[in-house]
CSV table of C-alpha atoms in Angstrom, one decimal:
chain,number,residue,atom,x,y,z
A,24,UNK,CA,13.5,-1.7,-1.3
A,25,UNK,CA,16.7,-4.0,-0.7
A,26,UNK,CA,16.2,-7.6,-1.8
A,27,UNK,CA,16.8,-8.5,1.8
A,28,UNK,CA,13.4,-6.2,3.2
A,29,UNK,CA,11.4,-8.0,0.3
A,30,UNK,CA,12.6,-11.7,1.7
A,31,UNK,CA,11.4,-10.9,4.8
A,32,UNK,CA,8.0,-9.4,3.7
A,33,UNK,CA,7.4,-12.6,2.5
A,34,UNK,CA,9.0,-14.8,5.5
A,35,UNK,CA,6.7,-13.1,7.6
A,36,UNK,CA,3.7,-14.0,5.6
A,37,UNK,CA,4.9,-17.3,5.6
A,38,UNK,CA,4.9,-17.4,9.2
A,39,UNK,CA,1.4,-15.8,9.3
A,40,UNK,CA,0.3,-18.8,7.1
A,41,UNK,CA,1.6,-20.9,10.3
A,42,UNK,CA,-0.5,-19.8,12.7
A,43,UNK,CA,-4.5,-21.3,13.8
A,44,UNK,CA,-5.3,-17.5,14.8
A,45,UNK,CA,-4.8,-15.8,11.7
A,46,UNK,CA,-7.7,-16.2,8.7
A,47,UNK,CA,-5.3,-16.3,5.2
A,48,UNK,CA,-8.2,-15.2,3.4
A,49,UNK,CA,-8.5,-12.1,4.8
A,50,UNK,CA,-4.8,-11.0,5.2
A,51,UNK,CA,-3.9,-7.5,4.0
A,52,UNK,CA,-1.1,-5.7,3.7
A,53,UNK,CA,-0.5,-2.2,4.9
A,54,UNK,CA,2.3,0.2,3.8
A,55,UNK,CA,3.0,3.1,5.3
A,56,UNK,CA,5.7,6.2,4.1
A,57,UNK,CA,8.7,4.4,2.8
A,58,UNK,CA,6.5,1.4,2.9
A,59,UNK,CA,3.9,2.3,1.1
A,60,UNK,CA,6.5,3.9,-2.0
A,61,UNK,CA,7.4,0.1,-2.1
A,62,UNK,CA,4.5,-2.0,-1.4
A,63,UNK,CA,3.6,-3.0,-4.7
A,64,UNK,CA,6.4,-4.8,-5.4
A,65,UNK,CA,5.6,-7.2,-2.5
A,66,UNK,CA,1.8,-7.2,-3.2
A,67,UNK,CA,2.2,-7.6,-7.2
A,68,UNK,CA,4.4,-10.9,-5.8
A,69,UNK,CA,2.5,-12.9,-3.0
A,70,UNK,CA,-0.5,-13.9,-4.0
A,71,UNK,CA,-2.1,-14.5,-0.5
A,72,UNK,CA,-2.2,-10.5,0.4
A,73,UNK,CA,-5.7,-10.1,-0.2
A,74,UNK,CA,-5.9,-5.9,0.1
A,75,UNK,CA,-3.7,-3.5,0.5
A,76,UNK,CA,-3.5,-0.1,2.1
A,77,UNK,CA,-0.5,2.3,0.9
A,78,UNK,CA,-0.7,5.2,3.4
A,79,UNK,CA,1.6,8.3,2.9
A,80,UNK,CA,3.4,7.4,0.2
A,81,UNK,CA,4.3,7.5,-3.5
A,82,UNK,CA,6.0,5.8,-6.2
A,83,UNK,CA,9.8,7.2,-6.5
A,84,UNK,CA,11.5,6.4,-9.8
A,85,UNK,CA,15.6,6.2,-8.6
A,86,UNK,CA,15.4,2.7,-8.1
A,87,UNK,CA,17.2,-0.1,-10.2
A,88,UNK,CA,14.3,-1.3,-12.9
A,89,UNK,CA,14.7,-4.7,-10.7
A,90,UNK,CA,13.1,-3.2,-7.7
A,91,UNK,CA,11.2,-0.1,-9.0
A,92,UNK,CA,8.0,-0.3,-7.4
A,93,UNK,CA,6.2,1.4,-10.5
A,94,UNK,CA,7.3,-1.7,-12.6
A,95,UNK,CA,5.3,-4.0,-10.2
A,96,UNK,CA,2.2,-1.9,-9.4
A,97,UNK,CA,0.8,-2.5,-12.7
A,98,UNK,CA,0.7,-6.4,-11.7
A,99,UNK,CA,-1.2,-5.6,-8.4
A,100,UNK,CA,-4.3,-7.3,-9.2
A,101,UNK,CA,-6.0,-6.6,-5.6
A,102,UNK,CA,-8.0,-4.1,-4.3
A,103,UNK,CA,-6.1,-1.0,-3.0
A,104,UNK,CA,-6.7,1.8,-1.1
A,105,UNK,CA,-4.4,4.6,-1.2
A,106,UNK,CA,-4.3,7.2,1.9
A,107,UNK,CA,-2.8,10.7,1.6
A,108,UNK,CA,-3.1,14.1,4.3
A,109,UNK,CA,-4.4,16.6,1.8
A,110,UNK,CA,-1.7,19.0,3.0
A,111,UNK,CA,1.4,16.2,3.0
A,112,UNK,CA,4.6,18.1,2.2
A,113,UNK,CA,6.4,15.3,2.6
A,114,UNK,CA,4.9,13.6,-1.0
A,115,UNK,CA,4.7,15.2,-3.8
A,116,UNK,CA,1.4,15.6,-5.7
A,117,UNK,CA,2.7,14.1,-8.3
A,118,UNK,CA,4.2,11.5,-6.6
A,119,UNK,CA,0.9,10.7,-4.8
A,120,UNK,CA,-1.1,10.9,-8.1
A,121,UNK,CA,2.2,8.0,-9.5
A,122,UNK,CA,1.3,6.1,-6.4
A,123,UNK,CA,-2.7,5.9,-8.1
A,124,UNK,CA,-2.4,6.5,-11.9
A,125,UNK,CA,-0.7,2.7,-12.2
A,126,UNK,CA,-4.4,1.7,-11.5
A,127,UNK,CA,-6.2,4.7,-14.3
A,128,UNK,CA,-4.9,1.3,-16.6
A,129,UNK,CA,-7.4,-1.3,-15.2
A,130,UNK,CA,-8.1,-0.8,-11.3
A,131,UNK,CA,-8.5,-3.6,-8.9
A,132,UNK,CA,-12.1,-3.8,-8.3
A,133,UNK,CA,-13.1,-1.9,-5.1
A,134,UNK,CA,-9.8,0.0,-5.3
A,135,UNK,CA,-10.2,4.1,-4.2
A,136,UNK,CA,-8.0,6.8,-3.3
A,137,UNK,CA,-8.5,8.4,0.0
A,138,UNK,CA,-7.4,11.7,1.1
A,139,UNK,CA,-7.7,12.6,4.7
A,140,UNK,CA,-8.9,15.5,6.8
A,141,UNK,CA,-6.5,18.7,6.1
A,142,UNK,CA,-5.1,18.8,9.4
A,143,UNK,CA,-3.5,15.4,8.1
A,144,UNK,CA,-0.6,17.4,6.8
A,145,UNK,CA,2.1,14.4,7.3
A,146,UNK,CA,-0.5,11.2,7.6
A,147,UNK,CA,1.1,9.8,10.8
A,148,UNK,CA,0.7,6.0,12.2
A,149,UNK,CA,-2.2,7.7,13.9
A,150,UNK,CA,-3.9,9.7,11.3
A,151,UNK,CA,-3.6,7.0,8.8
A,152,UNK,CA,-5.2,4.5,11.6
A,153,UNK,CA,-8.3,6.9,12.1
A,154,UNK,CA,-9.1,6.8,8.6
A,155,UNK,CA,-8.7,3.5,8.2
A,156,UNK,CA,-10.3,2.1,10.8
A,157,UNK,CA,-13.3,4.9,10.9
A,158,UNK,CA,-13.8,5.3,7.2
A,159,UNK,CA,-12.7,2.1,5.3
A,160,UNK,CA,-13.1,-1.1,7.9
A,161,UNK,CA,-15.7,-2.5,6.5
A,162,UNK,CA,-14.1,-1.6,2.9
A,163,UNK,CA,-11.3,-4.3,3.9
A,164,UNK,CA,-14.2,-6.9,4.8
């Protein structure tokens, strides 16, 4: 993450904040691929995400200390739910399990991993979607 992408995570919620049709209380965030390897370093700083979903992706460790994500996901104090394609080459396994083990400290109550059917091998937009909206909808609630 550039310090550039981070500004405008949080200009965008910002914006959000501006508008009658959208209910602040219930705003989440959701991450996926490259996204979701850096999420936590906007989630661990904008304390109006309330959830967060980090789908397809896992924490990488050649980043500058300044915006390492897995120096910010230990101050996620949200609920999380992590979504992976049982068969994703593109993560690693133990990337994906680096994406989760920040949490084995302390999770965020009603945090859970989530690992979708194995024809799921990449978890696409579309996969990702299914499982979030079939699965864990009311989880987000």
């Amino acid at each position: 993450m550039n310090i550039h992408w981070g500004k405008d995570f949080l200009r965008a919620v910002d914006y959000l904040q501006t508008r009658q049709d959208v209910d602040m209380e219930r705003l989440a965030s959701y991450s996926l691929s490259m996204g979701a390897s850096l999420g936590p370093i906007p989630v661990a700083l904008e304390p109006r995400i309330k959830v967060a979903v980090f789908a397809s992706g896992g924490l990488r460790h050649d980043k500058d200390p300044e915006v390492q994500a897995a120096n910010f996901a230990p101050r996620v104090t949200i609920p999380v739910l992590v979504i992976h394609g049982k068969d994703d080459f593109g993560v690693s396994a133990a990337s994906r399990s680096g994406m989760w083990s920040y949490s084995a400290r302390r999770p965020p109550a009603r945090s859970r991993l989530s690992s979708t059917a194995g024809t799921c091998r990449r978890t696409s937009a579309a996969c990702s979607a299914k499982c979030w909206r079939g699965t864990t909808a009311t989880w987000v609630q």
